[in-house]
């Protein structure tokens, strides 16, 4: 699909209002119907630019941001969503009127406003319904599954490893909005280098075994742990106490 023609004229300053762009997109995008299963939407719209897994993460993070009470938590979810889209050259905005997330190439924007003269193909945009009868409450199930892994670690390896596993579950659920088994090497390294020292307030015993604790979490879910680079701050933390090598 090509950009709007002469009969689709932008405003005098060359920029379009959100309402006008929404009208154009509605003609070009197949939005999910009322009562449809929202979880199928990412798969229907997925392509090389926006894979289904990424779209599911984008939806989940946006829902978490909308539910968050704490402003810092809301910002963390939104920033993470925007980072994922930016890696693909995309951006997003929430259309409150029908609770739809509109994802489109960042190149369409000029100083934060869409310009129709920059749109080569309207089909590059994606609309994702965030609410409705088919909107499952994913996060509660995701968090419960992560906490079950924590309890498995507690049973097998004790409270010290379980405390680390619980902090990792916080990170994967609240920061990444993902189940623990899907954690990537980069996410684990970010947890160890940034999230853990800033948010866990670990005891010396916990800090000494945190990487082993994460290994135990992956053992609990029957998945191999990604190969990671141990942060220097943990490498210089001393030898793990024998009493916690379980």
Short mmCIF file of C-alpha atoms in Angstrom, two decimals, residues 55-231:
data_model
loop_
_atom_site.label_atom_id
_atom_site.label_comp_id
_atom_site.label_asym_id
_atom_site.label_seq_id
_atom_site.Cartn_x
_atom_site.Cartn_y
_atom_site.Cartn_z
CA UNK A 55 4.48 -8.42 19.89
CA UNK A 56 3.31 -10.57 22.79
CA UNK A 57 5.94 -8.98 25.04
CA UNK A 58 4.90 -5.51 23.86
CA UNK A 59 1.25 -6.23 24.70
CA UNK A 60 2.11 -7.71 28.07
CA UNK A 61 4.37 -4.82 29.09
CA UNK A 62 1.75 -2.29 28.05
CA UNK A 63 -0.92 -4.04 30.11
CA UNK A 64 1.40 -4.15 33.12
CA UNK A 65 2.13 -0.43 32.75
CA UNK A 66 -1.60 0.33 32.63
CA UNK A 67 -2.17 -1.70 35.82
CA UNK A 68 0.82 -0.37 37.76
CA UNK A 69 0.09 1.92 40.69
CA UNK A 70 3.66 3.06 41.26
CA UNK A 71 4.87 5.65 38.74
CA UNK A 72 8.42 4.24 38.66
CA UNK A 73 7.09 0.77 37.96
CA UNK A 74 4.85 2.10 35.19
CA UNK A 75 7.80 3.91 33.63
CA UNK A 76 9.96 0.78 33.80
CA UNK A 77 7.38 -1.25 31.88
CA UNK A 78 6.89 1.44 29.26
CA UNK A 79 10.62 2.02 28.81
CA UNK A 80 11.24 -1.70 28.34
CA UNK A 81 8.45 -1.90 25.75
CA UNK A 82 9.85 1.09 23.89
CA UNK A 83 13.34 -0.42 23.94
CA UNK A 84 12.07 -3.65 22.36
CA UNK A 85 10.28 -1.74 19.60
CA UNK A 86 13.18 0.66 19.03
CA UNK A 87 15.47 -2.30 18.34
CA UNK A 88 13.24 -2.97 15.33
CA UNK A 89 12.95 0.67 14.30
CA UNK A 90 9.40 0.96 15.64
CA UNK A 91 7.57 3.07 18.18
CA UNK A 92 4.12 2.86 19.77
CA UNK A 93 1.37 4.96 21.25
CA UNK A 94 -1.76 3.97 23.13
CA UNK A 95 -5.10 4.92 21.60
CA UNK A 96 -7.23 5.29 24.71
CA UNK A 97 -10.56 5.54 22.90
CA UNK A 98 -10.59 1.80 22.13
CA UNK A 99 -7.66 0.60 24.27
CA UNK A 100 -5.50 -0.23 21.27
CA UNK A 101 -1.72 -0.07 20.99
CA UNK A 102 -0.65 1.32 17.61
CA UNK A 103 2.87 0.24 16.57
CA UNK A 104 4.43 1.86 13.51
CA UNK A 105 7.89 2.69 12.11
CA UNK A 106 9.63 5.45 14.06
CA UNK A 107 10.59 7.02 10.72
CA UNK A 108 6.99 8.18 10.33
CA UNK A 109 7.50 10.72 13.13
CA UNK A 110 8.69 14.30 12.97
CA UNK A 111 9.21 15.80 16.41
CA UNK A 112 6.85 13.22 17.88
CA UNK A 113 4.07 13.74 15.33
CA UNK A 114 3.22 11.47 12.39
CA UNK A 115 3.71 12.95 8.91
CA UNK A 116 1.78 11.28 6.11
CA UNK A 117 4.45 12.24 3.59
CA UNK A 118 6.82 9.89 5.42
CA UNK A 119 4.48 6.89 5.19
CA UNK A 120 5.46 4.57 2.35
CA UNK A 121 3.28 1.63 3.34
CA UNK A 122 0.43 1.80 5.84
CA UNK A 123 0.51 -1.98 6.25
CA UNK A 124 3.77 -1.59 8.18
CA UNK A 125 1.68 -0.46 11.15
CA UNK A 126 0.09 -2.88 13.60
CA UNK A 127 -2.86 -2.35 15.93
CA UNK A 128 -3.03 -4.54 19.03
CA UNK A 129 -6.19 -4.63 21.13
CA UNK A 130 -5.29 -4.55 24.83
CA UNK A 131 -8.68 -5.17 26.39
CA UNK A 132 -11.95 -6.87 25.72
CA UNK A 133 -13.68 -10.20 26.32
CA UNK A 134 -10.72 -12.15 24.93
CA UNK A 135 -8.08 -10.44 27.08
CA UNK A 136 -6.66 -13.03 29.51
CA UNK A 137 -4.90 -11.93 32.66
CA UNK A 138 -1.53 -13.33 31.63
CA UNK A 139 0.60 -11.74 34.28
CA UNK A 140 -1.01 -13.46 37.27
CA UNK A 141 -0.46 -16.89 35.73
CA UNK A 142 3.06 -15.96 34.68
CA UNK A 143 3.97 -14.75 38.16
CA UNK A 144 2.43 -17.81 39.80
CA UNK A 145 4.49 -20.13 37.59
CA UNK A 146 7.67 -18.22 38.43
CA UNK A 147 6.90 -18.40 42.17
CA UNK A 148 6.32 -22.16 41.90
CA UNK A 149 9.90 -22.46 40.64
CA UNK A 150 11.08 -20.46 43.64
CA UNK A 151 9.38 -22.91 45.99
CA UNK A 152 10.95 -25.85 44.15
CA UNK A 153 14.36 -24.26 44.68
CA UNK A 154 13.52 -23.74 48.36
CA UNK A 155 12.59 -27.40 48.79
CA UNK A 156 15.66 -28.70 46.98
CA UNK A 157 18.33 -26.20 48.01
CA UNK A 158 17.17 -24.16 51.00
CA UNK A 159 16.22 -20.60 51.89
CA UNK A 160 19.40 -18.84 50.77
CA UNK A 161 19.06 -20.00 47.17
CA UNK A 162 15.28 -19.48 47.35
CA UNK A 163 15.79 -15.83 48.36
CA UNK A 164 17.91 -15.28 45.26
CA UNK A 165 15.42 -17.16 43.12
CA UNK A 166 12.61 -14.99 44.50
CA UNK A 167 14.48 -11.82 43.50
CA UNK A 168 15.08 -13.29 40.04
CA UNK A 169 11.33 -14.02 39.79
CA UNK A 170 10.64 -10.37 40.70
CA UNK A 171 12.97 -9.25 37.92
CA UNK A 172 11.54 -11.59 35.28
CA UNK A 173 7.93 -10.80 36.15
CA UNK A 174 8.04 -7.10 36.96
CA UNK A 175 10.85 -5.90 34.71
CA UNK A 176 10.77 -8.31 31.76
CA UNK A 177 7.16 -9.59 32.05
CA UNK A 178 8.37 -13.03 30.99
CA UNK A 179 8.40 -16.56 32.41
CA UNK A 180 11.74 -17.56 33.91
CA UNK A 181 12.45 -20.35 31.38
CA UNK A 182 12.44 -17.77 28.55
CA UNK A 183 15.15 -15.60 30.15
CA UNK A 184 17.95 -14.73 27.74
CA UNK A 185 21.66 -14.49 28.56
CA UNK A 186 21.46 -10.69 28.28
CA UNK A 187 18.53 -10.53 30.72
CA UNK A 188 20.33 -12.73 33.25
CA UNK A 189 23.48 -10.61 32.95
CA UNK A 190 21.40 -7.45 33.45
CA UNK A 191 19.84 -9.01 36.53
CA UNK A 192 23.23 -9.92 38.02
CA UNK A 193 25.04 -6.69 37.16
CA UNK A 194 22.29 -4.11 37.70
CA UNK A 195 19.02 -5.32 39.23
CA UNK A 196 20.41 -7.63 41.92
CA UNK A 197 22.85 -5.21 43.60
CA UNK A 198 20.34 -2.33 43.47
CA UNK A 199 17.17 -4.11 44.53
CA UNK A 200 17.94 -7.33 46.39
CA UNK A 201 19.91 -6.08 49.40
CA UNK A 202 21.40 -9.58 49.62
CA UNK A 203 23.20 -11.04 52.58
CA UNK A 204 26.82 -12.09 52.09
CA UNK A 205 25.69 -15.70 51.82
CA UNK A 206 23.07 -14.86 49.17
CA UNK A 207 25.45 -12.75 47.11
CA UNK A 208 28.11 -15.46 47.17
CA UNK A 209 25.83 -18.04 45.55
CA UNK A 210 23.51 -15.99 43.34
CA UNK A 211 24.72 -17.42 40.03
CA UNK A 212 24.35 -20.93 41.40
CA UNK A 213 20.85 -20.01 42.60
CA UNK A 214 19.86 -19.10 39.05
CA UNK A 215 21.28 -22.40 37.82
CA UNK A 216 19.04 -24.12 40.37
CA UNK A 217 16.02 -22.21 39.03
CA UNK A 218 16.68 -23.46 35.52
CA UNK A 219 17.20 -26.99 36.84
CA UNK A 220 13.81 -26.71 38.55
CA UNK A 221 12.06 -25.96 35.25
CA UNK A 222 14.07 -28.53 33.28
CA UNK A 223 15.64 -25.99 30.95
CA UNK A 224 19.34 -25.35 30.26
CA UNK A 225 20.60 -22.05 31.60
CA UNK A 226 21.95 -19.75 28.86
CA UNK A 227 25.71 -19.25 28.84
CA UNK A 228 26.44 -15.94 30.55
CA UNK A 229 29.36 -13.69 31.43
CA UNK A 230 29.66 -13.31 35.19
CA UNK A 231 29.84 -9.63 36.22
#
